[in-house]
Amino acid sequence: MGKLTIGVFSSLVGSMTLDFAVKLAEAAKNKGHDVDMWLSGNATMLSKKTQKKFRDYSYLEGPVKDLIGKGMQVTACEACAEARGYHKEDTLEGCHRHSMDWYLASCFSADRVMHIGGE
């Protein structure tokens, strides 16, 4: 099986890029592929622990925890997270925080790279 690196560059409220990226990662993991997910900009909110479920709102903490348990690597841009008030102690267990060089290294070692979102 191959390795897929997904770069998620979410825009502001109303974007479905996080939902799509998680579903894509789940489909790839279910087929046996390795998946690395890079969270940049507003996508770093996916790495924040203690998210709450609300009716009619997307809730991705559960699916992301399941994917991490299956071996997916989730890494948030440390600078983007800090700029949004998500500090190291706020990070979901199993998620990592690094600088952009981690993402570039993951892209270099991947069989396929997908950038999702961004304007």
mmCIF file of N, CA and C in Angstrom:
data_model
loop_
_atom_site.group_PDB
_atom_site.id
_atom_site.type_symbol
_atom_site.label_atom_id
_atom_site.label_comp_id
_atom_site.label_asym_id
_atom_site.label_seq_id
_atom_site.Cartn_x
_atom_site.Cartn_y
_atom_site.Cartn_z
ATOM 1 N N MET A 1 0.838 -1.179 0.000
ATOM 2 C CA MET A 1 0.000 0.000 0.000
ATOM 3 C C MET A 1 0.882 1.242 0.000
ATOM 4 N N GLY A 2 0.306 2.348 -0.407
ATOM 5 C CA GLY A 2 1.039 3.597 -0.507
ATOM 6 C C GLY A 2 0.807 4.508 0.674
ATOM 7 N N LYS A 3 1.459 5.652 0.597
ATOM 8 C CA LYS A 3 1.308 6.669 1.629
ATOM 9 C C LYS A 3 0.677 7.909 1.015
ATOM 10 N N LEU A 4 -0.359 8.432 1.671
ATOM 11 C CA LEU A 4 -1.046 9.647 1.266
ATOM 12 C C LEU A 4 -0.784 10.716 2.311
ATOM 13 N N THR A 5 -0.337 11.884 1.884
ATOM 14 C CA THR A 5 -0.207 13.029 2.774
ATOM 15 C C THR A 5 -1.286 14.025 2.383
ATOM 16 N N ILE A 6 -2.094 14.428 3.362
ATOM 17 C CA ILE A 6 -3.177 15.373 3.137
ATOM 18 C C ILE A 6 -2.845 16.665 3.865
ATOM 19 N N GLY A 7 -2.751 17.748 3.132
ATOM 20 C CA GLY A 7 -2.556 19.069 3.722
ATOM 21 C C GLY A 7 -3.884 19.781 3.764
ATOM 22 N N VAL A 8 -4.330 20.158 4.957
ATOM 23 C CA VAL A 8 -5.634 20.803 5.108
ATOM 24 C C VAL A 8 -5.416 22.273 5.461
ATOM 25 N N PHE A 9 -5.898 23.129 4.591
ATOM 26 C CA PHE A 9 -5.736 24.572 4.740
ATOM 27 C C PHE A 9 -7.127 25.198 4.781
ATOM 28 N N SER A 10 -7.814 25.018 5.893
ATOM 29 C CA SER A 10 -9.214 25.446 6.010
ATOM 30 C C SER A 10 -9.362 26.946 6.051
ATOM 31 N N SER A 11 -10.478 27.385 5.466
ATOM 32 C CA SER A 11 -10.837 28.792 5.543
ATOM 33 C C SER A 11 -11.712 28.996 6.770
ATOM 34 N N LEU A 12 -12.373 30.126 6.824
ATOM 35 C CA LEU A 12 -13.181 30.459 7.994
ATOM 36 C C LEU A 12 -14.439 29.609 8.083
ATOM 37 N N VAL A 13 -15.307 29.935 9.025
ATOM 38 C CA VAL A 13 -16.521 29.184 9.323
ATOM 39 C C VAL A 13 -17.321 28.906 8.049
ATOM 40 N N GLY A 14 -17.876 27.721 7.972
ATOM 41 C CA GLY A 14 -18.710 27.345 6.843
ATOM 42 C C GLY A 14 -18.008 26.437 5.854
ATOM 43 N N SER A 15 -16.723 26.231 6.038
ATOM 44 C CA SER A 15 -15.962 25.373 5.148
ATOM 45 C C SER A 15 -16.162 23.914 5.543
ATOM 46 N N MET A 16 -16.272 23.059 4.547
ATOM 47 C CA MET A 16 -16.426 21.631 4.807
ATOM 48 C C MET A 16 -15.124 20.884 4.535
ATOM 49 N N THR A 17 -14.007 21.607 4.407
ATOM 50 C CA THR A 17 -12.750 20.958 4.067
ATOM 51 C C THR A 17 -12.298 19.978 5.139
ATOM 52 N N LEU A 18 -12.497 20.294 6.406
ATOM 53 C CA LEU A 18 -12.099 19.359 7.466
ATOM 54 C C LEU A 18 -12.907 18.072 7.386
ATOM 55 N N ASP A 19 -14.200 18.195 7.199
ATOM 56 C CA ASP A 19 -15.059 17.006 7.087
ATOM 57 C C ASP A 19 -14.618 16.134 5.913
ATOM 58 N N PHE A 20 -14.378 16.766 4.770
ATOM 59 C CA PHE A 20 -13.944 16.025 3.591
ATOM 60 C C PHE A 20 -12.598 15.351 3.823
ATOM 61 N N ALA A 21 -11.652 16.073 4.417
ATOM 62 C CA ALA A 21 -10.314 15.526 4.650
ATOM 63 C C ALA A 21 -10.359 14.318 5.577
ATOM 64 N N VAL A 22 -11.180 14.374 6.617
ATOM 65 C CA VAL A 22 -11.294 13.253 7.554
ATOM 66 C C VAL A 22 -11.934 12.050 6.865
ATOM 67 N N LYS A 23 -12.960 12.269 6.054
ATOM 68 C CA LYS A 23 -13.596 11.161 5.322
ATOM 69 C C LYS A 23 -12.635 10.541 4.310
ATOM 70 N N LEU A 24 -11.857 11.367 3.636
ATOM 71 C CA LEU A 24 -10.857 10.872 2.694
ATOM 72 C C LEU A 24 -9.794 10.045 3.420
ATOM 73 N N ALA A 25 -9.319 10.549 4.554
ATOM 74 C CA ALA A 25 -8.322 9.827 5.347
ATOM 75 C C ALA A 25 -8.869 8.488 5.822
ATOM 76 N N GLU A 26 -10.118 8.487 6.261
ATOM 77 C CA GLU A 26 -10.744 7.247 6.723
ATOM 78 C C GLU A 26 -10.827 6.227 5.593
ATOM 79 N N ALA A 27 -11.227 6.664 4.405
ATOM 80 C CA ALA A 27 -11.319 5.751 3.257
ATOM 81 C C ALA A 27 -9.942 5.195 2.900
ATOM 82 N N ALA A 28 -8.916 6.035 2.934
ATOM 83 C CA ALA A 28 -7.556 5.577 2.624
ATOM 84 C C ALA A 28 -7.053 4.593 3.671
ATOM 85 N N LYS A 29 -7.279 4.886 4.961
ATOM 86 C CA LYS A 29 -6.858 3.965 6.031
ATOM 87 C C LYS A 29 -7.588 2.630 5.905
ATOM 88 N N ASN A 30 -8.880 2.668 5.594
ATOM 89 C CA ASN A 30 -9.660 1.432 5.453
ATOM 90 C C ASN A 30 -9.167 0.560 4.301
ATOM 91 N N LYS A 31 -8.517 1.167 3.318
ATOM 92 C CA LYS A 31 -7.941 0.411 2.201
ATOM 93 C C LYS A 31 -6.502 -0.012 2.486
ATOM 94 N N GLY A 32 -5.991 0.339 3.683
ATOM 95 C CA GLY A 32 -4.667 -0.109 4.084
ATOM 96 C C GLY A 32 -3.532 0.865 3.829
ATOM 97 N N HIS A 33 -3.835 2.077 3.421
ATOM 98 C CA HIS A 33 -2.789 3.065 3.143
ATOM 99 C C HIS A 33 -2.326 3.757 4.419
ATOM 100 N N ASP A 34 -1.093 4.216 4.407
ATOM 101 C CA ASP A 34 -0.604 5.102 5.460
ATOM 102 C C ASP A 34 -1.095 6.507 5.148
ATOM 103 N N VAL A 35 -1.474 7.245 6.191
ATOM 104 C CA VAL A 35 -1.975 8.602 5.984
ATOM 105 C C VAL A 35 -1.337 9.539 7.004
ATOM 106 N N ASP A 36 -0.796 10.631 6.489
ATOM 107 C CA ASP A 36 -0.345 11.750 7.311
ATOM 108 C C ASP A 36 -1.265 12.916 7.011
ATOM 109 N N MET A 37 -1.721 13.617 8.050
ATOM 110 C CA MET A 37 -2.566 14.787 7.846
ATOM 111 C C MET A 37 -1.908 16.000 8.492
ATOM 112 N N TRP A 38 -1.727 17.038 7.686
ATOM 113 C CA TRP A 38 -1.140 18.293 8.149
ATOM 114 C C TRP A 38 -2.261 19.316 8.294
ATOM 115 N N LEU A 39 -2.325 19.966 9.445
ATOM 116 C CA LEU A 39 -3.350 20.964 9.718
ATOM 117 C C LEU A 39 -2.710 22.342 9.768
ATOM 118 N N SER A 40 -3.182 23.232 8.928
ATOM 119 C CA SER A 40 -2.623 24.570 8.855
ATOM 120 C C SER A 40 -3.734 25.598 8.956
ATOM 121 N N GLY A 41 -3.407 26.792 9.391
ATOM 122 C CA GLY A 41 -4.405 27.861 9.494
ATOM 123 C C GLY A 41 -5.534 27.473 10.422
ATOM 124 N N ASN A 42 -6.762 27.732 9.995
ATOM 125 C CA ASN A 42 -7.926 27.415 10.829
ATOM 126 C C ASN A 42 -8.164 25.921 10.994
ATOM 127 N N ALA A 43 -7.519 25.103 10.173
ATOM 128 C CA ALA A 43 -7.654 23.651 10.316
ATOM 129 C C ALA A 43 -7.039 23.146 11.622
ATOM 130 N N THR A 44 -6.185 23.942 12.257
ATOM 131 C CA THR A 44 -5.569 23.504 13.515
ATOM 132 C C THR A 44 -6.604 23.238 14.599
ATOM 133 N N MET A 45 -7.819 23.788 14.440
ATOM 134 C CA MET A 45 -8.854 23.536 15.457
ATOM 135 C C MET A 45 -9.171 22.056 15.588
ATOM 136 N N LEU A 46 -8.879 21.292 14.543
ATOM 137 C CA LEU A 46 -9.122 19.852 14.595
ATOM 138 C C LEU A 46 -8.239 19.186 15.646
ATOM 139 N N SER A 47 -7.103 19.791 15.972
ATOM 140 C CA SER A 47 -6.174 19.202 16.941
ATOM 141 C C SER A 47 -6.470 19.603 18.376
ATOM 142 N N LYS A 48 -7.492 20.416 18.594
ATOM 143 C CA LYS A 48 -7.804 20.892 19.944
ATOM 144 C C LYS A 48 -8.654 19.870 20.684
ATOM 145 N N LYS A 49 -8.218 19.549 21.909
ATOM 146 C CA LYS A 49 -8.977 18.564 22.699
ATOM 147 C C LYS A 49 -10.194 19.214 23.347
ATOM 148 N N THR A 50 -11.038 18.370 23.906
ATOM 149 C CA THR A 50 -12.286 18.732 24.604
ATOM 150 C C THR A 50 -13.255 19.511 23.719
ATOM 151 N N GLN A 51 -13.365 19.085 22.466
ATOM 152 C CA GLN A 51 -14.391 19.671 21.611
ATOM 153 C C GLN A 51 -15.750 19.163 22.072
ATOM 154 N N LYS A 52 -16.770 19.918 21.815
ATOM 155 C CA LYS A 52 -18.111 19.543 22.251
ATOM 156 C C LYS A 52 -18.990 19.252 21.032
ATOM 157 N N LYS A 53 -19.879 18.284 21.224
ATOM 158 C CA LYS A 53 -20.864 17.963 20.188
ATOM 159 C C LYS A 53 -22.044 18.918 20.333
ATOM 160 N N PHE A 54 -22.452 19.489 19.223
ATOM 161 C CA PHE A 54 -23.662 20.299 19.170
ATOM 162 C C PHE A 54 -24.473 19.827 17.975
ATOM 163 N N ARG A 55 -25.772 19.836 18.148
ATOM 164 C CA ARG A 55 -26.631 19.434 17.046
ATOM 165 C C ARG A 55 -26.410 20.384 15.868
ATOM 166 N N ASP A 56 -26.381 19.823 14.690
ATOM 167 C CA ASP A 56 -26.213 20.569 13.439
ATOM 168 C C ASP A 56 -24.824 21.183 13.266
ATOM 169 N N TYR A 57 -23.855 20.769 14.072
ATOM 170 C CA TYR A 57 -22.474 21.211 13.902
ATOM 171 C C TYR A 57 -21.600 19.989 13.646
ATOM 172 N N SER A 58 -20.601 20.185 12.828
ATOM 173 C CA SER A 58 -19.665 19.107 12.555
ATOM 174 C C SER A 58 -18.891 18.771 13.833
ATOM 175 N N TYR A 59 -18.740 17.486 14.135
ATOM 176 C CA TYR A 59 -17.963 17.027 15.281
ATOM 177 C C TYR A 59 -16.979 15.993 14.771
ATOM 178 N N LEU A 60 -15.696 16.306 14.841
ATOM 179 C CA LEU A 60 -14.690 15.421 14.253
ATOM 180 C C LEU A 60 -13.708 14.842 15.265
ATOM 181 N N GLU A 61 -13.796 15.223 16.522
ATOM 182 C CA GLU A 61 -12.833 14.702 17.500
ATOM 183 C C GLU A 61 -12.896 13.183 17.583
ATOM 184 N N GLY A 62 -14.097 12.610 17.627
ATOM 185 C CA GLY A 62 -14.239 11.153 17.711
ATOM 186 C C GLY A 62 -13.635 10.429 16.517
ATOM 187 N N PRO A 63 -14.027 10.807 15.285
ATOM 188 C CA PRO A 63 -13.435 10.157 14.122
ATOM 189 C C PRO A 63 -11.919 10.323 14.035
ATOM 190 N N VAL A 64 -11.426 11.479 14.423
ATOM 191 C CA VAL A 64 -9.968 11.702 14.377
ATOM 192 C C VAL A 64 -9.259 10.811 15.393
ATOM 193 N N LYS A 65 -9.813 10.680 16.587
ATOM 194 C CA LYS A 65 -9.227 9.781 17.587
ATOM 195 C C LYS A 65 -9.185 8.348 17.066
ATOM 196 N N ASP A 66 -10.264 7.926 16.406
ATOM 197 C CA ASP A 66 -10.299 6.573 15.833
ATOM 198 C C ASP A 66 -9.204 6.399 14.780
ATOM 199 N N LEU A 67 -9.028 7.397 13.920
ATOM 200 C CA LEU A 67 -8.009 7.317 12.876
ATOM 201 C C LEU A 67 -6.599 7.328 13.459
ATOM 202 N N ILE A 68 -6.391 8.110 14.498
ATOM 203 C CA ILE A 68 -5.085 8.108 15.176
ATOM 204 C C ILE A 68 -4.819 6.721 15.752
ATOM 205 N N GLY A 69 -5.869 6.104 16.314
ATOM 206 C CA GLY A 69 -5.748 4.743 16.838
ATOM 207 C C GLY A 69 -5.406 3.724 15.769
ATOM 208 N N LYS A 70 -5.763 4.014 14.516
ATOM 209 C CA LYS A 70 -5.456 3.126 13.391
ATOM 210 C C LYS A 70 -4.107 3.465 12.751
ATOM 211 N N GLY A 71 -3.401 4.436 13.324
ATOM 212 C CA GLY A 71 -2.056 4.744 12.834
ATOM 213 C C GLY A 71 -1.904 5.997 12.007
ATOM 214 N N MET A 72 -2.978 6.764 11.819
ATOM 215 C CA MET A 72 -2.831 8.005 11.065
ATOM 216 C C MET A 72 -2.069 9.026 11.903
ATOM 217 N N GLN A 73 -1.161 9.746 11.262
ATOM 218 C CA GLN A 73 -0.445 10.816 11.938
ATOM 219 C C GLN A 73 -1.150 12.137 11.657
ATOM 220 N N VAL A 74 -1.521 12.845 12.704
ATOM 221 C CA VAL A 74 -2.131 14.159 12.586
ATOM 222 C C VAL A 74 -1.167 15.158 13.205
ATOM 223 N N THR A 75 -0.781 16.144 12.411
ATOM 224 C CA THR A 75 0.186 17.137 12.876
ATOM 225 C C THR A 75 -0.325 18.523 12.545
ATOM 226 N N ALA A 76 -0.357 19.376 13.561
ATOM 227 C CA ALA A 76 -0.801 20.759 13.395
ATOM 228 C C ALA A 76 0.400 21.683 13.293
ATOM 229 N N CYS A 77 0.249 22.716 12.488
ATOM 230 C CA CYS A 77 1.269 23.757 12.407
ATOM 231 C C CYS A 77 1.337 24.447 13.773
ATOM 232 N N GLU A 78 2.490 24.373 14.380
ATOM 233 C CA GLU A 78 2.647 24.932 15.731
ATOM 234 C C GLU A 78 2.394 26.434 15.753
ATOM 235 N N ALA A 79 2.914 27.160 14.775
ATOM 236 C CA ALA A 79 2.725 28.612 14.737
ATOM 237 C C ALA A 79 1.256 28.975 14.532
ATOM 238 N N CYS A 80 0.568 28.249 13.629
ATOM 239 C CA CYS A 80 -0.851 28.514 13.373
ATOM 240 C C CYS A 80 -1.689 28.243 14.624
ATOM 241 N N ALA A 81 -1.378 27.159 15.326
ATOM 242 C CA ALA A 81 -2.120 26.814 16.540
ATOM 243 C C ALA A 81 -1.903 27.873 17.621
ATOM 244 N N GLU A 82 -0.669 28.252 17.841
ATOM 245 C CA GLU A 82 -0.361 29.265 18.860
ATOM 246 C C GLU A 82 -1.042 30.591 18.529
ATOM 247 N N ALA A 83 -1.036 30.972 17.259
ATOM 248 C CA ALA A 83 -1.657 32.226 16.846
ATOM 249 C C ALA A 83 -3.162 32.221 17.124
ATOM 250 N N ARG A 84 -3.770 31.028 17.175
ATOM 251 C CA ARG A 84 -5.199 30.909 17.426
ATOM 252 C C ARG A 84 -5.517 30.558 18.880
ATOM 253 N N GLY A 85 -4.503 30.573 19.735
ATOM 254 C CA GLY A 85 -4.714 30.323 21.157
ATOM 255 C C GLY A 85 -4.751 28.865 21.542
ATOM 256 N N TYR A 86 -4.374 27.949 20.627
ATOM 257 C CA TYR A 86 -4.317 26.528 20.941
ATOM 258 C C TYR A 86 -2.891 26.208 21.348
ATOM 259 N N HIS A 87 -2.690 26.022 22.631
ATOM 260 C CA HIS A 87 -1.356 25.782 23.162
ATOM 261 C C HIS A 87 -1.092 24.281 23.278
ATOM 262 N N LYS A 88 0.156 23.940 23.523
ATOM 263 C CA LYS A 88 0.558 22.534 23.578
ATOM 264 C C LYS A 88 -0.339 21.724 24.512
ATOM 265 N N GLU A 89 -0.665 22.292 25.663
ATOM 266 C CA GLU A 89 -1.495 21.557 26.634
ATOM 267 C C GLU A 89 -2.947 21.410 26.166
ATOM 268 N N ASP A 90 -3.357 22.142 25.148
ATOM 269 C CA ASP A 90 -4.707 22.052 24.599
ATOM 270 C C ASP A 90 -4.816 21.028 23.468
ATOM 271 N N THR A 91 -3.707 20.385 23.133
ATOM 272 C CA THR A 91 -3.663 19.521 21.956
ATOM 273 C C THR A 91 -4.211 18.129 22.269
ATOM 274 N N LEU A 92 -5.045 17.655 21.363
ATOM 275 C CA LEU A 92 -5.651 16.328 21.462
ATOM 276 C C LEU A 92 -4.572 15.257 21.573
ATOM 277 N N GLU A 93 -4.760 14.306 22.472
ATOM 278 C CA GLU A 93 -3.788 13.227 22.644
ATOM 279 C C GLU A 93 -3.610 12.480 21.326
ATOM 280 N N GLY A 94 -2.366 12.289 20.952
ATOM 281 C CA GLY A 94 -2.055 11.598 19.704
ATOM 282 C C GLY A 94 -1.760 12.536 18.547
ATOM 283 N N CYS A 95 -2.156 13.794 18.678
ATOM 284 C CA CYS A 95 -1.830 14.797 17.653
ATOM 285 C C CYS A 95 -0.454 15.375 17.956
ATOM 286 N N HIS A 96 0.216 15.775 16.906
ATOM 287 C CA HIS A 96 1.548 16.359 17.047
ATOM 288 C C HIS A 96 1.503 17.818 16.615
ATOM 289 N N ARG A 97 2.525 18.554 17.010
ATOM 290 C CA ARG A 97 2.677 19.953 16.593
ATOM 291 C C ARG A 97 4.115 20.137 16.119
ATOM 292 N N HIS A 98 4.257 20.641 14.911
ATOM 293 C CA HIS A 98 5.588 20.865 14.341
ATOM 294 C C HIS A 98 5.534 22.085 13.430
ATOM 295 N N SER A 99 6.689 22.431 12.922
ATOM 296 C CA SER A 99 6.764 23.499 11.929
ATOM 297 C C SER A 99 6.544 22.910 10.532
ATOM 298 N N MET A 100 6.484 23.778 9.548
ATOM 299 C CA MET A 100 6.177 23.387 8.171
ATOM 300 C C MET A 100 7.168 22.366 7.610
ATOM 301 N N ASP A 101 8.376 22.286 8.149
ATOM 302 C CA ASP A 101 9.338 21.317 7.614
ATOM 303 C C ASP A 101 8.844 19.880 7.782
ATOM 304 N N TRP A 102 8.034 19.605 8.816
ATOM 305 C CA TRP A 102 7.452 18.265 8.979
ATOM 306 C C TRP A 102 6.557 17.947 7.783
ATOM 307 N N TYR A 103 5.720 18.900 7.412
ATOM 308 C CA TYR A 103 4.805 18.703 6.286
ATOM 309 C C TYR A 103 5.587 18.484 4.992
ATOM 310 N N LEU A 104 6.604 19.258 4.776
ATOM 311 C CA LEU A 104 7.400 19.101 3.559
ATOM 312 C C LEU A 104 8.077 17.737 3.522
ATOM 313 N N ALA A 105 8.594 17.261 4.649
ATOM 314 C CA ALA A 105 9.217 15.937 4.706
ATOM 315 C C ALA A 105 8.178 14.846 4.441
ATOM 316 N N SER A 106 6.978 15.006 4.984
ATOM 317 C CA SER A 106 5.914 14.029 4.750
ATOM 318 C C SER A 106 5.528 14.010 3.273
ATOM 319 N N CYS A 107 5.437 15.178 2.667
ATOM 320 C CA CYS A 107 5.122 15.259 1.234
ATOM 321 C C CYS A 107 6.194 14.563 0.404
ATOM 322 N N PHE A 108 7.435 14.779 0.763
ATOM 323 C CA PHE A 108 8.550 14.205 0.014
ATOM 324 C C PHE A 108 8.532 12.675 0.063
ATOM 325 N N SER A 109 8.102 12.110 1.197
ATOM 326 C CA SER A 109 8.110 10.653 1.339
ATOM 327 C C SER A 109 6.786 9.999 0.928
ATOM 328 N N ALA A 110 5.810 10.800 0.521
ATOM 329 C CA ALA A 110 4.487 10.268 0.172
ATOM 330 C C ALA A 110 4.428 9.821 -1.284
ATOM 331 N N ASP A 111 3.547 8.851 -1.553
ATOM 332 C CA ASP A 111 3.268 8.447 -2.927
ATOM 333 C C ASP A 111 2.335 9.449 -3.597
ATOM 334 N N ARG A 112 1.431 10.031 -2.818
ATOM 335 C CA ARG A 112 0.498 11.034 -3.307
ATOM 336 C C ARG A 112 0.320 12.111 -2.240
ATOM 337 N N VAL A 113 0.141 13.350 -2.702
ATOM 338 C CA VAL A 113 -0.088 14.487 -1.811
ATOM 339 C C VAL A 113 -1.340 15.208 -2.289
ATOM 340 N N MET A 114 -2.193 15.556 -1.343
ATOM 341 C CA MET A 114 -3.396 16.315 -1.649
ATOM 342 C C MET A 114 -3.450 17.541 -0.778
ATOM 343 N N HIS A 115 -3.637 18.707 -1.380
ATOM 344 C CA HIS A 115 -3.853 19.949 -0.646
ATOM 345 C C HIS A 115 -5.337 20.239 -0.705
ATOM 346 N N ILE A 116 -5.967 20.420 0.444
ATOM 347 C CA ILE A 116 -7.394 20.648 0.497
ATOM 348 C C ILE A 116 -7.645 22.000 1.150
ATOM 349 N N GLY A 117 -8.372 22.860 0.456
ATOM 350 C CA GLY A 117 -8.715 24.181 0.980
ATOM 351 C C GLY A 117 -7.727 25.232 0.570
ATOM 352 N N GLY A 118 -7.832 26.365 1.192
ATOM 353 C CA GLY A 118 -6.963 27.490 0.883
ATOM 354 C C GLY A 118 -7.559 28.371 -0.192
ATOM 355 N N GLU A 119 -7.267 29.625 -0.093
ATOM 356 C CA GLU A 119 -7.786 30.569 -1.087
ATOM 357 C C GLU A 119 -6.668 31.079 -1.939
#
